[in-house]
Amino acid sequence: ATRDADCLLLGAASDDPEGITALRSLRDAGVETPVVILAASADRQSLARAVDAGAQDLLLKGQFDDRLLMRSIDYAIDRRLVEAELARQALHDGLTGLPNRALFMDRLGRALTELEFPGETHAVVLLDIDRFRVINDSLGPDLGDRLLLMISERISATLTDADFAARVG
């Protein structure tokens, strides 16, 4: 259920006034939902520890109103969305949206370690567009980008669930 939530409000317990133990348990369980901690008391070090543990914000019980709570929740959600988009951009080509070299190497490494049967046959196909620089130089980068998009769309359309394409160049 927590994976479908936009944000979690975590009330800190008396034996865990900053909510850090509970927050770390959530993160260890793989819950990536943004968390705002409602703490009984806190100082700057407590806030820093909560943020280091993965909280987006820490509010003191009895010292906030509805407006501040909503702003904190909105900020937590927006921050998580931005982080997710930055993570996606770090692993995908900006033009085609295909996985980039880093994600390709990660997926290839995983595929090689997950081979089910010794001697099983797999293939890695590398395509190169000859004289692509000539296309960009003579017809312009916009047309070169359109060509790359068309090629990536056609290749992606032929893939099965077990296949993937990447742009590594």
Short mmCIF file of C-alpha atoms in Angstrom, two decimals:
data_model
loop_
_atom_site.label_atom_id
_atom_site.label_comp_id
_atom_site.label_asym_id
_atom_site.label_seq_id
_atom_site.Cartn_x
_atom_site.Cartn_y
_atom_site.Cartn_z
CA ALA A 1 0.00 0.00 0.00
CA THR A 2 2.86 2.43 0.72
CA ARG A 3 4.14 2.12 -2.83
CA ASP A 4 0.91 3.74 -4.04
CA ALA A 5 1.04 6.63 -1.55
CA ASP A 6 2.25 10.05 -2.65
CA CYS A 7 3.76 10.83 0.75
CA LEU A 8 3.97 9.24 4.20
CA LEU A 9 3.60 11.13 7.45
CA LEU A 10 5.67 9.41 10.11
CA GLY A 11 4.96 10.21 13.74
CA ALA A 12 8.07 9.87 15.84
CA ALA A 13 7.83 7.68 18.96
CA SER A 14 9.11 8.67 22.39
CA ASP A 15 11.93 6.12 22.15
CA ASP A 16 12.77 7.36 18.61
CA PRO A 17 12.06 11.12 18.81
CA GLU A 18 13.35 11.80 15.30
CA GLY A 19 11.65 8.80 13.66
CA ILE A 20 14.97 7.70 12.18
CA THR A 21 14.71 4.02 13.17
CA ALA A 22 11.26 3.70 11.60
CA LEU A 23 12.38 5.61 8.51
CA ARG A 24 15.43 3.39 8.04
CA SER A 25 13.19 0.31 8.37
CA LEU A 26 10.97 1.67 5.59
CA ARG A 27 13.97 2.36 3.36
CA ASP A 28 15.48 -1.08 4.11
CA ALA A 29 12.14 -2.61 3.05
CA GLY A 30 12.47 -0.82 -0.30
CA VAL A 31 9.84 1.86 0.33
CA GLU A 32 10.89 4.94 -1.66
CA THR A 33 7.78 7.01 -0.92
CA PRO A 34 8.62 10.52 0.35
CA VAL A 35 8.43 10.82 4.14
CA VAL A 36 7.67 13.81 6.34
CA ILE A 37 8.42 13.16 10.02
CA LEU A 38 6.27 14.68 12.75
CA ALA A 39 8.64 14.85 15.72
CA ALA A 40 8.05 15.78 19.35
CA SER A 41 11.27 17.79 19.52
CA ALA A 42 14.29 18.39 17.36
CA ASP A 43 17.37 20.54 16.92
CA ARG A 44 19.53 21.18 13.85
CA GLN A 45 21.43 17.91 14.33
CA SER A 46 18.16 15.98 14.59
CA LEU A 47 16.92 17.54 11.37
CA ALA A 48 20.21 16.69 9.65
CA ARG A 49 20.04 13.07 10.88
CA ALA A 50 16.44 12.74 9.66
CA VAL A 51 17.30 14.11 6.23
CA ASP A 52 20.40 11.90 6.04
CA ALA A 53 18.16 8.91 6.80
CA GLY A 54 15.89 9.84 3.89
CA ALA A 55 13.21 12.16 5.27
CA GLN A 56 12.18 15.03 3.04
CA ASP A 57 11.21 17.16 6.04
CA LEU A 58 10.84 17.13 9.81
CA LEU A 59 8.06 19.12 11.47
CA LEU A 60 7.67 19.65 15.19
CA LYS A 61 4.35 18.47 16.64
CA GLY A 62 2.23 21.41 17.73
CA GLN A 63 4.41 23.93 15.89
CA PHE A 64 2.88 23.84 12.41
CA ASP A 65 -0.43 24.64 10.81
CA ASP A 66 -2.32 23.12 7.88
CA ARG A 67 -0.60 25.45 5.40
CA LEU A 68 2.90 24.49 6.55
CA LEU A 69 2.00 20.79 6.57
CA MET A 70 0.62 20.97 3.01
CA ARG A 71 3.67 22.91 1.82
CA SER A 72 5.96 20.30 3.37
CA ILE A 73 4.03 17.43 1.76
CA ASP A 74 3.96 19.18 -1.64
CA TYR A 75 7.70 19.83 -1.40
CA ALA A 76 8.38 16.19 -0.48
CA ILE A 77 6.36 14.91 -3.44
CA ASP A 78 7.90 17.40 -5.88
CA ARG A 79 11.41 16.59 -4.68
CA ARG A 80 10.83 12.83 -5.15
CA LEU A 81 9.50 13.43 -8.67
CA VAL A 82 12.53 15.55 -9.54
CA GLU A 83 14.90 12.92 -8.09
CA ALA A 84 13.18 10.18 -10.09
CA GLU A 85 13.41 12.22 -13.29
CA LEU A 86 17.09 13.00 -12.70
CA ALA A 87 17.79 9.31 -12.08
CA ARG A 88 15.96 8.43 -15.31
CA GLN A 89 17.88 11.08 -17.26
CA ALA A 90 21.18 9.80 -15.88
CA LEU A 91 20.51 6.37 -17.39
CA HIS A 92 18.77 7.25 -20.65
CA ASP A 93 19.68 9.03 -23.85
CA GLY A 94 18.17 12.51 -23.96
CA LEU A 95 17.16 12.30 -27.61
CA THR A 96 15.82 8.77 -28.06
CA GLY A 97 14.89 7.88 -24.49
CA LEU A 98 16.74 4.59 -24.92
CA PRO A 99 19.00 3.32 -22.15
CA ASN A 100 22.46 4.91 -22.34
CA ARG A 101 25.89 3.27 -22.08
CA ALA A 102 25.80 3.07 -18.26
CA LEU A 103 22.42 1.32 -18.18
CA PHE A 104 23.40 -0.90 -21.11
CA MET A 105 26.53 -2.07 -19.27
CA ASP A 106 24.50 -2.71 -16.10
CA ARG A 107 21.84 -4.71 -17.94
CA LEU A 108 24.43 -6.65 -19.93
CA GLY A 109 26.31 -7.50 -16.74
CA ARG A 110 23.11 -8.73 -15.10
CA ALA A 111 22.14 -10.74 -18.17
CA LEU A 112 25.54 -12.44 -18.20
CA THR A 113 25.31 -13.38 -14.53
CA GLU A 114 21.75 -14.68 -14.90
CA LEU A 115 22.41 -17.16 -17.71
CA GLU A 116 20.31 -20.21 -16.93
CA PHE A 117 22.14 -22.90 -18.86
CA PRO A 118 25.87 -23.24 -19.55
CA GLY A 119 26.52 -22.89 -23.24
CA GLU A 120 23.29 -20.98 -23.79
CA THR A 121 23.51 -18.70 -26.83
CA HIS A 122 22.87 -14.98 -26.56
CA ALA A 123 23.65 -12.09 -28.86
CA VAL A 124 24.69 -8.49 -28.59
CA VAL A 125 24.15 -6.59 -31.81
CA LEU A 126 25.97 -3.33 -32.42
CA LEU A 127 24.65 -1.07 -35.16
CA ASP A 128 26.62 1.85 -36.50
CA ILE A 129 25.36 4.42 -38.98
CA ASP A 130 28.07 4.91 -41.56
CA ARG A 131 28.86 8.51 -42.48
CA PHE A 132 26.36 9.89 -39.96
CA ARG A 133 28.55 12.96 -39.51
CA VAL A 134 28.02 13.72 -43.22
CA ILE A 135 24.24 13.70 -42.62
CA ASN A 136 24.57 16.10 -39.70
CA ASP A 137 27.05 18.37 -41.52
CA SER A 138 25.21 18.51 -44.84
CA LEU A 139 21.54 18.30 -43.82
CA GLY A 140 21.74 19.71 -40.29
CA PRO A 141 21.55 18.28 -36.79
CA ASP A 142 17.74 18.50 -36.69
CA LEU A 143 17.44 16.06 -39.56
CA GLY A 144 20.17 13.88 -38.01
CA ASP A 145 18.18 13.79 -34.77
CA ARG A 146 15.00 12.88 -36.64
CA LEU A 147 16.87 10.04 -38.37
CA LEU A 148 18.16 8.72 -35.02
CA LEU A 149 14.63 8.89 -33.58
CA MET A 150 13.18 7.00 -36.54
CA ILE A 151 15.85 4.31 -36.29
CA SER A 152 15.40 3.94 -32.50
CA GLU A 153 11.60 3.71 -32.89
CA ARG A 154 11.88 1.02 -35.56
CA ILE A 155 14.36 -1.02 -33.56
CA SER A 156 12.28 -0.66 -30.36
CA ALA A 157 9.16 -1.80 -32.21
CA THR A 158 10.82 -5.14 -33.02
CA LEU A 159 11.95 -5.96 -29.49
CA THR A 160 10.41 -8.59 -27.25
CA ASP A 161 10.16 -8.34 -23.46
CA ALA A 162 13.46 -10.21 -23.15
CA ASP A 163 15.30 -7.76 -25.47
CA PHE A 164 16.48 -4.22 -25.02
CA ALA A 165 18.09 -1.58 -27.16
CA ALA A 166 20.47 1.15 -26.01
CA ARG A 167 22.20 4.15 -27.52
CA VAL A 168 25.83 3.93 -26.47
CA GLY A 169 27.42 6.34 -28.95
#
